[in-house]
């Protein structure tokens, strides 16, 4: 029996163990509907994924609607095929449980739930904010997180899924579970159903009062943000019920992802009650079974988001991000500087499959995502190379994670470069020019010892500076290009003379550099 995948924290550093060894997901999330059909997966998705060298995992969906078509009647056929096919392909699976909520809506619940609004009651929006009329039509039908019958039904189904995975997946092809998707209420800051209205007037839970040093009801305790805190508490309690029911059957790491706080900055314009960064503290109180909060990053400032979602001991797992060519550079920042355990551009099957792609611009507008996120020119060329490069040096990255000897960078906005600081030298990184279909600058740098460095990444030029107070020059002992293969350096050219520069072009590459002072 193989060891169960687990997430371990050591001195604030999270590591995901798969088969007892550290595992870093160089992956991608599939489109929402892909995994609902074995035929589609076999004809369209797997052939595309096979071409993404370096890919070691994918995030695929399991929908309640498909799994439990009649109450208590389960059909695991498609899930069984997915697990068997992934095992055969040598790809690990992170599964999303599309249960009660997906992007603030309840579109994936079975028909027997949809057709019984009395037992499974929906959220009621505040007058004037019905059915997305203010925010673009998403989240129309949303079952209330205060509906205990709905949460219990979801928990039973999720427990059945986990029990089934335990029975069929003894090799642990499935390594993690995402519980629901981009939770929160759209179209209103809070639920105005009768149950919610009554609960809103109750005193806040004791544990919340103690953690925040506040008291009274939600409005007395949280003022203008009360509605969002209220929703966050009840969504998180619902998730705790669902996740813990699953964990009792199979204790895989379980996480929750977030549609981020963004413009317009009003809870309800982004899902109210979801685990946006400022709500993680509350979510942790309410949902202790959740191991991490994961950002879906479509906002342009990637680094600002990963900085927020790797703070306070939150393990960084990126379940969704832009699939455009910037992903081939951003991945170096995630693993080099923010100790990521996983990186997943969304709609990964599009890279080599013309049949799967395509977003309706209106749909993206409703999701508050700009179209450039999925303009994939160049991604199929560069992302697999970044994955191969990083994938072949994961043992080295694992050794330096969480130390001052490793950092990373990623070009954003008008910045022309950045400064990195190590024990004996500072390194000035000048970003290259951004061209269509080419990755921006992105890289990771490891200080092996005071004079020896590893660079990996794309599109930058590095120059070494002595520390500010040192009146010396820095020269190169040797610059060598090469490749890692299973963490072993396979040297290439020694760059000297005309080529003596610590520069990487658009093709993701590695250099080993030794410097001296004189
Ligand atoms: C975020 C959601 O979590 C995904 O399921 C998907 O809808 C993407 N947006 C589409 O961009």
Tab-separated table of N, CA and C in Angstrom, residues 246-328:
chain	number	residue	atom	x	y	z
A	246	UNK	N	-15.519	14.178	3.879
A	246	UNK	CA	-14.641	13.527	2.902
A	246	UNK	C	-13.385	12.970	3.559
A	247	UNK	N	-12.819	13.751	4.448
A	247	UNK	CA	-11.567	13.343	5.101
A	247	UNK	C	-11.778	12.088	5.945
A	248	UNK	N	-12.970	11.953	6.522
A	248	UNK	CA	-13.233	10.742	7.312
A	248	UNK	C	-13.120	9.486	6.435
A	249	UNK	N	-13.389	9.638	5.140
A	249	UNK	CA	-13.263	8.488	4.234
A	249	UNK	C	-11.851	8.345	3.683
A	250	UNK	N	-11.246	9.465	3.333
A	250	UNK	CA	-9.882	9.430	2.773
A	250	UNK	C	-9.239	10.784	3.060
A	251	UNK	N	-8.182	10.739	3.840
A	251	UNK	CA	-7.610	12.002	4.350
A	251	UNK	C	-6.590	12.605	3.379
A	252	UNK	N	-7.051	12.943	2.178
A	252	UNK	CA	-6.174	13.678	1.263
A	252	UNK	C	-6.150	15.144	1.682
A	253	UNK	N	-5.070	15.890	1.355
A	253	UNK	CA	-5.091	17.333	1.615
A	253	UNK	C	-6.243	17.978	0.850
A	254	UNK	N	-6.953	18.858	1.539
A	254	UNK	CA	-8.118	19.524	0.927
A	254	UNK	C	-7.929	21.032	0.996
A	255	UNK	N	-8.134	21.698	-0.124
A	255	UNK	CA	-7.958	23.149	-0.149
A	255	UNK	C	-9.184	23.823	-0.758
A	256	UNK	N	-9.212	25.157	-0.604
A	256	UNK	CA	-10.306	25.970	-1.156
A	256	UNK	C	-9.661	27.078	-1.998
A	257	UNK	N	-10.241	27.363	-3.149
A	257	UNK	CA	-9.662	28.413	-4.009
A	257	UNK	C	-10.490	29.699	-3.937
A	258	UNK	N	-9.882	30.780	-4.407
A	258	UNK	CA	-10.533	32.093	-4.264
A	258	UNK	C	-10.592	32.858	-5.579
A	259	UNK	N	-11.753	33.424	-5.845
A	259	UNK	CA	-11.914	34.509	-6.832
A	259	UNK	C	-11.481	35.735	-6.051
A	260	UNK	N	-10.475	36.439	-6.526
A	260	UNK	CA	-9.817	37.457	-5.708
A	260	UNK	C	-10.637	38.736	-5.586
A	261	UNK	N	-10.349	39.440	-4.526
A	261	UNK	CA	-10.929	40.779	-4.320
A	261	UNK	C	-10.414	41.688	-5.430
A	262	UNK	N	-11.304	42.367	-6.084
A	262	UNK	CA	-10.871	43.203	-7.203
A	262	UNK	C	-11.911	44.273	-7.494
A	263	UNK	N	-11.570	45.088	-8.445
A	263	UNK	CA	-12.412	46.190	-8.839
A	263	UNK	C	-13.701	45.685	-9.510
A	264	UNK	N	-14.902	46.140	-9.251
A	264	UNK	CA	-15.207	47.117	-8.206
A	264	UNK	C	-15.140	46.469	-6.813
A	265	UNK	N	-14.495	47.170	-5.908
A	265	UNK	CA	-14.181	46.607	-4.603
A	265	UNK	C	-15.414	46.580	-3.692
A	266	UNK	N	-16.362	45.746	-4.046
A	266	UNK	CA	-17.586	45.593	-3.262
A	266	UNK	C	-17.887	44.101	-3.142
A	267	UNK	N	-18.011	43.604	-1.902
A	267	UNK	CA	-18.385	42.200	-1.730
A	267	UNK	C	-19.710	41.973	-2.449
A	268	UNK	N	-19.740	41.003	-3.308
A	268	UNK	CA	-20.932	40.776	-4.128
A	268	UNK	C	-20.605	41.048	-5.592
A	269	UNK	N	-19.635	41.973	-5.826
A	269	UNK	CA	-19.111	42.163	-7.185
A	269	UNK	C	-18.058	41.083	-7.415
A	270	UNK	N	-17.237	40.812	-6.388
A	270	UNK	CA	-16.493	39.550	-6.321
A	270	UNK	C	-17.281	38.720	-5.294
A	271	UNK	N	-17.118	37.385	-5.322
A	271	UNK	CA	-17.991	36.568	-4.458
A	271	UNK	C	-17.840	36.922	-2.971
A	272	UNK	N	-18.942	37.303	-2.370
A	272	UNK	CA	-18.924	37.722	-0.969
A	272	UNK	C	-18.844	36.502	-0.053
A	273	UNK	N	-17.807	36.490	0.782
A	273	UNK	CA	-17.650	35.375	1.726
A	273	UNK	C	-16.609	34.369	1.300
A	274	UNK	N	-16.060	34.532	0.097
A	274	UNK	CA	-14.984	33.632	-0.349
A	274	UNK	C	-13.687	33.945	0.386
A	275	UNK	N	-12.693	33.059	0.269
A	275	UNK	CA	-11.439	33.275	0.996
A	275	UNK	C	-10.502	34.269	0.307
A	276	UNK	N	-10.977	35.500	0.139
A	276	UNK	CA	-10.049	36.544	-0.294
A	276	UNK	C	-9.039	36.707	0.842
A	277	UNK	N	-7.902	37.344	0.543
A	277	UNK	CA	-6.784	37.307	1.506
A	277	UNK	C	-7.199	37.750	2.905
A	278	UNK	N	-7.987	38.826	2.990
A	278	UNK	CA	-8.295	39.339	4.329
A	278	UNK	C	-9.262	38.425	5.102
A	279	UNK	N	-9.889	37.469	4.416
A	279	UNK	CA	-10.835	36.563	5.083
A	279	UNK	C	-10.200	35.237	5.504
A	280	UNK	N	-8.935	35.039	5.157
A	280	UNK	CA	-8.326	33.734	5.454
A	280	UNK	C	-8.323	33.471	6.966
A	281	UNK	N	-8.093	34.513	7.744
A	281	UNK	CA	-8.079	34.337	9.203
A	281	UNK	C	-9.421	33.759	9.700
A	282	UNK	N	-10.500	34.299	9.181
A	282	UNK	CA	-11.830	33.822	9.599
A	282	UNK	C	-12.082	32.408	9.081
A	283	UNK	N	-11.715	32.184	7.830
A	283	UNK	CA	-11.891	30.846	7.246
A	283	UNK	C	-11.146	29.796	8.067
A	284	UNK	N	-9.940	30.154	8.515
A	284	UNK	CA	-9.169	29.170	9.292
A	284	UNK	C	-9.872	28.799	10.587
A	285	UNK	N	-10.537	29.779	11.184
A	285	UNK	CA	-11.263	29.494	12.421
A	285	UNK	C	-12.428	28.548	12.161
A	286	UNK	N	-13.114	28.788	11.042
A	286	UNK	CA	-14.343	28.042	10.768
A	286	UNK	C	-14.083	26.707	10.080
A	287	UNK	N	-12.978	26.607	9.344
A	287	UNK	CA	-12.750	25.403	8.524
A	287	UNK	C	-11.361	24.832	8.778
A	288	UNK	N	-11.132	24.304	9.977
A	288	UNK	CA	-9.783	23.814	10.306
A	288	UNK	C	-9.323	22.628	9.460
A	289	UNK	N	-10.245	21.959	8.758
A	289	UNK	CA	-9.818	20.822	7.929
A	289	UNK	C	-9.199	21.253	6.604
A	290	UNK	N	-9.295	22.534	6.296
A	290	UNK	CA	-8.750	23.020	5.025
A	290	UNK	C	-7.268	23.347	5.208
A	291	UNK	N	-6.434	22.791	4.299
A	291	UNK	CA	-4.983	22.917	4.526
A	291	UNK	C	-4.402	24.174	3.896
A	292	UNK	N	-5.084	24.758	2.920
A	292	UNK	CA	-4.534	25.979	2.318
A	292	UNK	C	-5.603	26.706	1.516
A	293	UNK	N	-5.356	27.979	1.289
A	293	UNK	CA	-6.244	28.837	0.493
A	293	UNK	C	-5.491	29.235	-0.764
A	294	UNK	N	-6.113	28.998	-1.899
A	294	UNK	CA	-5.394	29.057	-3.165
A	294	UNK	C	-5.940	30.168	-4.057
A	295	UNK	N	-5.074	31.037	-4.538
A	295	UNK	CA	-5.557	32.141	-5.376
A	295	UNK	C	-5.675	31.755	-6.850
A	296	UNK	N	-6.776	32.128	-7.473
A	296	UNK	CA	-6.912	32.020	-8.935
A	296	UNK	C	-6.440	33.365	-9.484
A	297	UNK	N	-5.297	33.357	-10.157
A	297	UNK	CA	-4.632	34.638	-10.437
A	297	UNK	C	-4.823	35.088	-11.880
A	298	UNK	N	-5.784	35.971	-12.064
A	298	UNK	CA	-5.967	36.607	-13.367
A	298	UNK	C	-5.679	38.098	-13.281
A	299	UNK	N	-5.515	38.609	-12.060
A	299	UNK	CA	-5.163	40.019	-11.908
A	299	UNK	C	-3.762	40.221	-12.487
A	300	UNK	N	-3.481	41.405	-13.017
A	300	UNK	CA	-2.194	41.574	-13.691
A	300	UNK	C	-0.979	41.481	-12.768
A	301	UNK	N	-1.100	41.917	-11.514
A	301	UNK	CA	0.077	41.922	-10.645
A	301	UNK	C	0.203	40.571	-9.936
A	302	UNK	N	0.752	39.622	-10.662
A	302	UNK	CA	0.895	38.239	-10.184
A	302	UNK	C	1.655	38.195	-8.862
A	303	UNK	N	2.744	38.968	-8.786
A	303	UNK	CA	3.581	38.864	-7.587
A	303	UNK	C	2.852	39.376	-6.339
A	304	UNK	N	2.067	40.435	-6.496
A	304	UNK	CA	1.338	40.952	-5.329
A	304	UNK	C	0.419	39.867	-4.767
A	305	UNK	N	-0.192	39.091	-5.661
A	305	UNK	CA	-1.121	38.055	-5.199
A	305	UNK	C	-0.358	36.906	-4.530
A	306	UNK	N	0.725	36.440	-5.164
A	306	UNK	CA	1.425	35.298	-4.542
A	306	UNK	C	2.062	35.713	-3.221
A	307	UNK	N	2.444	36.981	-3.112
A	307	UNK	CA	2.992	37.457	-1.832
A	307	UNK	C	1.912	37.366	-0.750
A	308	UNK	N	0.699	37.809	-1.083
A	308	UNK	CA	-0.402	37.748	-0.100
A	308	UNK	C	-0.767	36.324	0.280
A	309	UNK	N	-0.810	35.453	-0.723
A	309	UNK	CA	-1.280	34.089	-0.470
A	309	UNK	C	-0.166	33.136	-0.019
A	310	UNK	N	1.050	33.678	0.182
A	310	UNK	CA	2.086	32.828	0.798
A	310	UNK	C	2.455	33.397	2.168
A	311	UNK	N	1.740	34.431	2.596
A	311	UNK	CA	2.016	35.032	3.910
A	311	UNK	C	1.340	34.197	5.013
A	312	UNK	N	1.757	34.445	6.228
A	312	UNK	CA	1.143	33.823	7.422
A	312	UNK	C	1.034	32.302	7.337
A	313	UNK	N	2.047	31.699	6.744
A	313	UNK	CA	2.090	30.232	6.731
A	313	UNK	C	1.100	29.581	5.782
A	314	UNK	N	0.498	30.358	4.872
A	314	UNK	CA	-0.406	29.719	3.903
A	314	UNK	C	0.424	29.103	2.778
A	315	UNK	N	0.379	27.780	2.619
A	315	UNK	CA	1.148	27.158	1.533
A	315	UNK	C	0.649	27.679	0.185
A	316	UNK	N	1.585	27.994	-0.707
A	316	UNK	CA	1.177	28.578	-1.990
A	316	UNK	C	0.928	27.486	-3.030
A	317	UNK	N	-0.325	27.359	-3.407
A	317	UNK	CA	-0.716	26.468	-4.503
A	317	UNK	C	-1.562	27.322	-5.436
A	318	UNK	N	-1.150	27.408	-6.681
A	318	UNK	CA	-1.867	28.259	-7.642
A	318	UNK	C	-2.684	27.343	-8.552
A	319	UNK	N	-3.987	27.244	-8.301
A	319	UNK	CA	-4.784	26.291	-9.085
A	319	UNK	C	-5.186	26.821	-10.451
A	320	UNK	N	-5.196	28.163	-10.574
A	320	UNK	CA	-5.552	28.761	-11.865
A	320	UNK	C	-4.712	30.009	-12.054
A	321	UNK	N	-4.197	30.156	-13.265
A	321	UNK	CA	-3.611	31.434	-13.639
A	321	UNK	C	-3.666	31.556	-15.147
A	322	UNK	N	-3.227	32.702	-15.630
A	322	UNK	CA	-3.278	32.969	-17.066
A	322	UNK	C	-2.521	31.891	-17.853
A	323	UNK	N	-3.093	31.514	-18.994
A	323	UNK	CA	-2.432	30.520	-19.841
A	323	UNK	C	-1.620	31.205	-20.930
A	324	UNK	N	-1.553	32.523	-20.890
A	324	UNK	CA	-0.746	33.167	-21.921
A	324	UNK	C	0.738	32.942	-21.629
A	325	UNK	N	1.576	33.440	-22.517
A	325	UNK	CA	2.992	33.062	-22.466
A	325	UNK	C	3.697	33.562	-21.194
A	326	UNK	N	3.073	34.510	-20.505
A	326	UNK	CA	3.680	34.998	-19.264
A	326	UNK	C	3.819	33.874	-18.237
A	327	UNK	N	2.972	32.841	-18.367
A	327	UNK	CA	3.047	31.734	-17.401
A	327	UNK	C	4.423	31.061	-17.449
A	328	UNK	N	5.057	31.059	-18.632
A	328	UNK	CA	6.375	30.411	-18.758
A	328	UNK	C	7.441	31.139	-17.950
